[in-house]
Short mmCIF file of C-alpha atoms and ligand atoms in Angstrom, two decimals:
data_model
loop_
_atom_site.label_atom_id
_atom_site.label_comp_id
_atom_site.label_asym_id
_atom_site.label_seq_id
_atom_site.Cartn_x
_atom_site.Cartn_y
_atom_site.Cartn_z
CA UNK A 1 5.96 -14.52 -3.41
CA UNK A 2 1.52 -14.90 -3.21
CA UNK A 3 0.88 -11.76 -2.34
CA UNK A 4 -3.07 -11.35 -0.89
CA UNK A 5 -4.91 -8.25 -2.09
CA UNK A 6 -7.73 -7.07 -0.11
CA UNK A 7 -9.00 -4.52 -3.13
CA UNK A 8 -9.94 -4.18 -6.36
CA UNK A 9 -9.45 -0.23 -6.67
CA UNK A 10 -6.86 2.03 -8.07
CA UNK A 11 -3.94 0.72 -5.33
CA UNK A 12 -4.30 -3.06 -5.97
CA UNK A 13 -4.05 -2.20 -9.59
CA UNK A 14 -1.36 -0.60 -9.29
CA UNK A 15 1.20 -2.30 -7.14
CA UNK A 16 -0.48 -5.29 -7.99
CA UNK A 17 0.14 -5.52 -11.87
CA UNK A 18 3.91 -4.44 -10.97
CA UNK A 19 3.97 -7.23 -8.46
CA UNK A 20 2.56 -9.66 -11.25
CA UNK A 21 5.02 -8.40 -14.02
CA UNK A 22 8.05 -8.95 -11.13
CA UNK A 23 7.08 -12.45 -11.22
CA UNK A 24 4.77 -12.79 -8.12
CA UNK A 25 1.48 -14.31 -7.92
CA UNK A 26 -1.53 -11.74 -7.18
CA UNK A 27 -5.12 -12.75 -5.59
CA UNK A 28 -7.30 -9.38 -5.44
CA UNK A 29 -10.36 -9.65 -3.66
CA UNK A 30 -13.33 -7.18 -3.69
CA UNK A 31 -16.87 -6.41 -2.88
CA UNK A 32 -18.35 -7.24 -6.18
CA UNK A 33 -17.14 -10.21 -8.00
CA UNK A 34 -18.09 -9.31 -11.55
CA UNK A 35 -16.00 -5.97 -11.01
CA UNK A 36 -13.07 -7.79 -9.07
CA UNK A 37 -12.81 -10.22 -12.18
CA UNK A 38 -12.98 -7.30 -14.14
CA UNK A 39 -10.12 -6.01 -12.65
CA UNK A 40 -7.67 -9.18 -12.39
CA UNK A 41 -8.33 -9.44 -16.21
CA UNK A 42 -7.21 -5.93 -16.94
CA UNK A 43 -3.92 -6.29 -14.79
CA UNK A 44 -3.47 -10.07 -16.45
CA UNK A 45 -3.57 -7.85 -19.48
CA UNK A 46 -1.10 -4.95 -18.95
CA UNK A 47 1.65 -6.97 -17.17
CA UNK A 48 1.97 -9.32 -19.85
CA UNK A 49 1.92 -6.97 -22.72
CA UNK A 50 4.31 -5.19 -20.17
CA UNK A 51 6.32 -8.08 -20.63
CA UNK A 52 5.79 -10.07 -17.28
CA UNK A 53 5.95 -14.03 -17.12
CA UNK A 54 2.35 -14.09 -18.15
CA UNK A 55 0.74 -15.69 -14.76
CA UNK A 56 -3.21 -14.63 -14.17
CA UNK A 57 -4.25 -12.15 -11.31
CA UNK A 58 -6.37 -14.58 -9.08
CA UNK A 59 -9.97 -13.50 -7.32
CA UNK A 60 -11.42 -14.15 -4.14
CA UNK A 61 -13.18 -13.34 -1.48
CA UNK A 62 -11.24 -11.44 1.31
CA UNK A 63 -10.55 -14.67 3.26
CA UNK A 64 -9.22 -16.23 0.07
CA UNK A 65 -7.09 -13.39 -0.58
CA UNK A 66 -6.03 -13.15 3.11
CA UNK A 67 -5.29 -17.22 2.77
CA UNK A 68 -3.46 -16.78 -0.30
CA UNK A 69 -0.96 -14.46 0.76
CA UNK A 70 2.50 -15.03 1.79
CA UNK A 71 2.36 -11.15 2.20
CA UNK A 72 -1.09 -9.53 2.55
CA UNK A 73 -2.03 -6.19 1.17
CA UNK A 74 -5.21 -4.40 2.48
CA UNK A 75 -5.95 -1.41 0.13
CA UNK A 76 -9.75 -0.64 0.55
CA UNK A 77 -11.05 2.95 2.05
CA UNK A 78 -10.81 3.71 5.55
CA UNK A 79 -14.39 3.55 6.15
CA UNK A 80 -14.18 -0.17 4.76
CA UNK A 81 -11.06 -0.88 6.84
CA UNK A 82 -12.43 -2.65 9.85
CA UNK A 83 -14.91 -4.56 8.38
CA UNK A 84 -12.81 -5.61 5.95
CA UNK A 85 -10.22 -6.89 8.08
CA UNK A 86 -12.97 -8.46 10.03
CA UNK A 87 -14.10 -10.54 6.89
CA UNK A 88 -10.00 -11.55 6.20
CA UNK A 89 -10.14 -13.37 9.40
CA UNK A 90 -7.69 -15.69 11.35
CA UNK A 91 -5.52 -16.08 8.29
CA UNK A 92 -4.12 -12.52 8.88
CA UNK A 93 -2.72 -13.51 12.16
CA UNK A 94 1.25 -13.53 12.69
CA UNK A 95 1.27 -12.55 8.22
CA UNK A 96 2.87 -9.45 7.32
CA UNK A 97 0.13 -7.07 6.42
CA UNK A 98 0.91 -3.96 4.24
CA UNK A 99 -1.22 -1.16 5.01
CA UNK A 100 -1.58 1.64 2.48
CA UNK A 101 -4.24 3.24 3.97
CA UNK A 102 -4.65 6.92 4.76
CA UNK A 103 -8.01 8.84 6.21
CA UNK A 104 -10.54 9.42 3.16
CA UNK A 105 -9.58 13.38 2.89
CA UNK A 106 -6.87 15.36 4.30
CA UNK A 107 -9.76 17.55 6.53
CA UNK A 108 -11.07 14.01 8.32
CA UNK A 109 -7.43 12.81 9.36
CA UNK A 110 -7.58 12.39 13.19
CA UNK A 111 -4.34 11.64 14.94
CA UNK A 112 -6.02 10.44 17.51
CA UNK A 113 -7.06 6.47 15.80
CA UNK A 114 -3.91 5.47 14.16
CA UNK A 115 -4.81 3.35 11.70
CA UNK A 116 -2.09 0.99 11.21
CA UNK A 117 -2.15 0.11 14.67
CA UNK A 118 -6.01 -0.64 14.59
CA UNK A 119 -5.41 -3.06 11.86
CA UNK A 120 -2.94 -4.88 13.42
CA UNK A 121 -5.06 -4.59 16.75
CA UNK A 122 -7.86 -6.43 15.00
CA UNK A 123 -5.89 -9.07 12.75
CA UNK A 124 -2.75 -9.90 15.05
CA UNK A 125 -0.88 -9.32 11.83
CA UNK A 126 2.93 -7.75 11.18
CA UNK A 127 1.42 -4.88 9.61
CA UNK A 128 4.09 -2.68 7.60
CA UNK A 129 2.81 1.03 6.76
CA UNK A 130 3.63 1.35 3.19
CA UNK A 131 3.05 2.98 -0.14
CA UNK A 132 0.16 6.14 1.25
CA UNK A 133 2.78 8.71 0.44
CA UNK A 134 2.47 8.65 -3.22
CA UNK A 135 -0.87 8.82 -5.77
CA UNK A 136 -1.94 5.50 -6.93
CA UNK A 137 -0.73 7.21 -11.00
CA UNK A 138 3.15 7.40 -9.38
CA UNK A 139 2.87 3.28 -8.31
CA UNK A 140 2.06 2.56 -11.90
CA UNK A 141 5.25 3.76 -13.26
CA UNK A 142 8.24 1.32 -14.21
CA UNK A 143 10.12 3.25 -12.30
CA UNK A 144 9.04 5.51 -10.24
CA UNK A 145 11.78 8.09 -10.86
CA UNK A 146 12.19 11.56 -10.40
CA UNK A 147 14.83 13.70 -11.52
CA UNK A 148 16.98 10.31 -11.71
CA UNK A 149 16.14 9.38 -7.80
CA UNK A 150 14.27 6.48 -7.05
CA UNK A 151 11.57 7.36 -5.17
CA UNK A 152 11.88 6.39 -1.41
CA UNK A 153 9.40 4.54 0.66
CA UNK A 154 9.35 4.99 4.14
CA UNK A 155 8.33 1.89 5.84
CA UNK A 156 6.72 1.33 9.22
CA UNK A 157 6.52 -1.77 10.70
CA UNK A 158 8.01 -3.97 13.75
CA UNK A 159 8.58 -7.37 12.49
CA UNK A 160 12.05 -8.05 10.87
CA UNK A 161 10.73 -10.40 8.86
CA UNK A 162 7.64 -8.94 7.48
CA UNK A 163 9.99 -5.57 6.45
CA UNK A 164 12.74 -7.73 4.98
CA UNK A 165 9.94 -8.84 3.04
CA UNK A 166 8.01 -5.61 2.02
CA UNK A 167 11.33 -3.83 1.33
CA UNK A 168 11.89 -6.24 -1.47
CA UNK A 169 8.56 -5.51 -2.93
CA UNK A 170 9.42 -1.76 -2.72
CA UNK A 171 13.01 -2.89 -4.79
CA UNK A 172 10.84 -4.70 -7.76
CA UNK A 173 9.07 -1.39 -8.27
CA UNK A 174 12.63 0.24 -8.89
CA UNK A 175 11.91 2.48 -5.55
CA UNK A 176 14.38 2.77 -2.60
CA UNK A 177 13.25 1.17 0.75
CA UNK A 178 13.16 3.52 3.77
CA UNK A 179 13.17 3.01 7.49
CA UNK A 180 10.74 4.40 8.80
CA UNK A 181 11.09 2.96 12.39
CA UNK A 182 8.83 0.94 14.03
CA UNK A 183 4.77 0.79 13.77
CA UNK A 184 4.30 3.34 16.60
CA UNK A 185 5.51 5.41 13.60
CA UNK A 186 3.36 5.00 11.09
CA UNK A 187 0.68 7.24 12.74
CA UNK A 188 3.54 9.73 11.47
CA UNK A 189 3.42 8.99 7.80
CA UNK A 190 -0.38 9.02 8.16
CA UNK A 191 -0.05 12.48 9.48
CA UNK A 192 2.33 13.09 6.86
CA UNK A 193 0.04 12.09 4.66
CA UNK A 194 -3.06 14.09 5.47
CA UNK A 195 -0.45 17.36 5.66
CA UNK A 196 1.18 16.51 2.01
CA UNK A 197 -1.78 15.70 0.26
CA UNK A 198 -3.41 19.05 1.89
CA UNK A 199 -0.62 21.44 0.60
CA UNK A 200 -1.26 19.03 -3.28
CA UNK A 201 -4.89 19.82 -3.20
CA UNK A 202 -4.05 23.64 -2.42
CA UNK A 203 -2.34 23.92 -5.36
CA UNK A 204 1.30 23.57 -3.42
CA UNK A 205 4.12 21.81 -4.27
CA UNK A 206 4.95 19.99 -1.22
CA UNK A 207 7.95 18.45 -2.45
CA UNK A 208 9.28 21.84 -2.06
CA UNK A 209 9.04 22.56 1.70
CA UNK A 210 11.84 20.00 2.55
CA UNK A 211 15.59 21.13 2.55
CA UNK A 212 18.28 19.16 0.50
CA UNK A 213 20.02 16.79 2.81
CA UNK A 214 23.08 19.31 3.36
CA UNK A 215 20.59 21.63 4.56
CA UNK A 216 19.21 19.50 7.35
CA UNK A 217 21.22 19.91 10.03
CA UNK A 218 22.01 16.51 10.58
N1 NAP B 301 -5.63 6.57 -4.68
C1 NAP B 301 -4.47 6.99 -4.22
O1 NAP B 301 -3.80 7.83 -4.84
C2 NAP B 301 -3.95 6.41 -2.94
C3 NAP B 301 -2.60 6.62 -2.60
C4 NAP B 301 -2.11 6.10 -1.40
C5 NAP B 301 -2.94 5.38 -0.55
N2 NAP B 301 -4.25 5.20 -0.91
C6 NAP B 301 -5.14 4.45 0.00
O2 NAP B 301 -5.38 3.20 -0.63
C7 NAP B 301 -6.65 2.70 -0.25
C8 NAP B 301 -7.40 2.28 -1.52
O3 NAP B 301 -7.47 3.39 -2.38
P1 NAP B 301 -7.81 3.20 -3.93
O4 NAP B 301 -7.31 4.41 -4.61
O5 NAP B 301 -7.41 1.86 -4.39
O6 NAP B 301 -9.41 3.30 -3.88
P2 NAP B 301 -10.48 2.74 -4.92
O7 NAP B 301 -9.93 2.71 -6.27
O8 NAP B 301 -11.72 3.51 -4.68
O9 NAP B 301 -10.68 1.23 -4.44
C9 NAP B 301 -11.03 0.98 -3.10
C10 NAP B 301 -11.33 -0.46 -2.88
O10 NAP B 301 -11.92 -0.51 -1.61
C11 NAP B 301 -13.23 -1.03 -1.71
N3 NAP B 301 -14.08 -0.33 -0.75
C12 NAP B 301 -14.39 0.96 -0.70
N4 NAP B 301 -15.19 1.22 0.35
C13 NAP B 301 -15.36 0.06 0.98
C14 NAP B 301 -16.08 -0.36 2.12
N5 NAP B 301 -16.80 0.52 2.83
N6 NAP B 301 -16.03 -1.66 2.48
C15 NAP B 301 -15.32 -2.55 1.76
N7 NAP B 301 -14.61 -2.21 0.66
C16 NAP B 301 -14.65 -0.93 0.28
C17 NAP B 301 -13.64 -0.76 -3.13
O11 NAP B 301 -14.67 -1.62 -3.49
P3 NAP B 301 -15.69 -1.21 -4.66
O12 NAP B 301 -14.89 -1.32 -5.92
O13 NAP B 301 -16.76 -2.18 -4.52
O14 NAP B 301 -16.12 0.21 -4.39
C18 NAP B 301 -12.34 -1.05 -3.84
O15 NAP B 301 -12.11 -2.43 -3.96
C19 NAP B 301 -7.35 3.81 0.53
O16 NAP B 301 -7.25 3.53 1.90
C20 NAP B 301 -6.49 5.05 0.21
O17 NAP B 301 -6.45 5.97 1.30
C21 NAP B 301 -4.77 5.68 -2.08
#
């Protein structure tokens, strides 16, 4: 797959050097060049010593990126989001879209501006909610395994097409696909997200406020 990075931070990094070692070609795309080479170099770096099929991590602008995708991933901040998306232009239109984002601190979450569903409001993309439940350090990890389960990743999205194609990005990184329902949803795992991260930065362990399965009633 060409997957389309709108980033150069600590999430297109991340997924994207896994996405490179899988076998995929990466453009990243950021708002200074020198840095955004910087950073393509680096992940060139780690997935081939990590053993991937030694393909370089491509730069461009955010239209490039948005151009190059087969499946585009926007991971800037919030505060960046629009404009950003803006800049991507028409190519975003009717291309799944993975959106990672969640509101710049737990405190400043408002449920009122879903976020997802402004960014496919503005591109006319099939945006998939993905990836803003775990810190950018747990996407770096080959796998992503705890206790011997696969993490799961709840996705949000409506297009069949777009999720068949996320969930098989979410497979390369050794992590367990979720449905999450459809993108009216993912103003839930944004919530969930701003509440999570909350009880982490309060010194909670959140993982420990859900029940085992058995437990839940269902
Ligand atoms: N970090 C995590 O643990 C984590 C986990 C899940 C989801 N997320 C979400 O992932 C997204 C990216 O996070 P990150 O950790 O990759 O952040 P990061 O390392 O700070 O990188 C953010 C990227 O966004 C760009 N950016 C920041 N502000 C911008 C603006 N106003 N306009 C345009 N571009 C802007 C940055 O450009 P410069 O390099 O030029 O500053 C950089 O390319 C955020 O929405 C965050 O909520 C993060």
């Amino acid at each position: 797959m060409r997957i389309g990075i709108l980033g150069a931070g600590g999430m297109a990094d991340a997924l994207g050097t896994q996405w490179l070692r899988a076998g995929h070609e990466v453009m990243i795309s950021g708002r200074d060049p020198g840095k955004t080479a910087a950073v393509a170099t680096r992940m060139t770096s780690v997935a081939g010593v990590a053993g991937g099929p030694g393909g370089s991590v491509l730069t461009g602008t955010w239209a490039e990126a948005a151009a190059f995708g087969d499946v585009v991933m926007a991971a800037v901040w919030e505060a960046g989001l629009r404009d950003v998306l803006t800049a991507a232009g028409p190519a975003l239109r009717g291309k799944p879209l993975i959106d990672v984002t969640n509101s710049a601190t737990p405190d400043s979450y408002d449920p009122t501006r879903p976020i997802a569903q402004m960014a496919a409001d503005i591109t006319g993309a099939n945006v998939v909610k993905a990836f803003n439940l775990g810190h950018v350090d747990v996407w770096r990890m080959t796998p992503p395994v705890f206790d011997g389960r696969p993490l799961a990743v709840p996705l949000c999205g409506d297009d069949a097409e777009a999720l068949e194609k996320v969930r098989a990005l979410v497979t390369d990184l050794g992590c367990t696909p979720l449905d999450g329902g459809g993108l009216a949803r993912a103003t839930l795992l944004e919530a969930t997200a701003a509440f999570v991260i909350g009880l982490w930065f309060g010194g909670a362990d959140a993982q420990a406020i859900l029940t085992p399965m058995e437990h839940a009633g269902a």
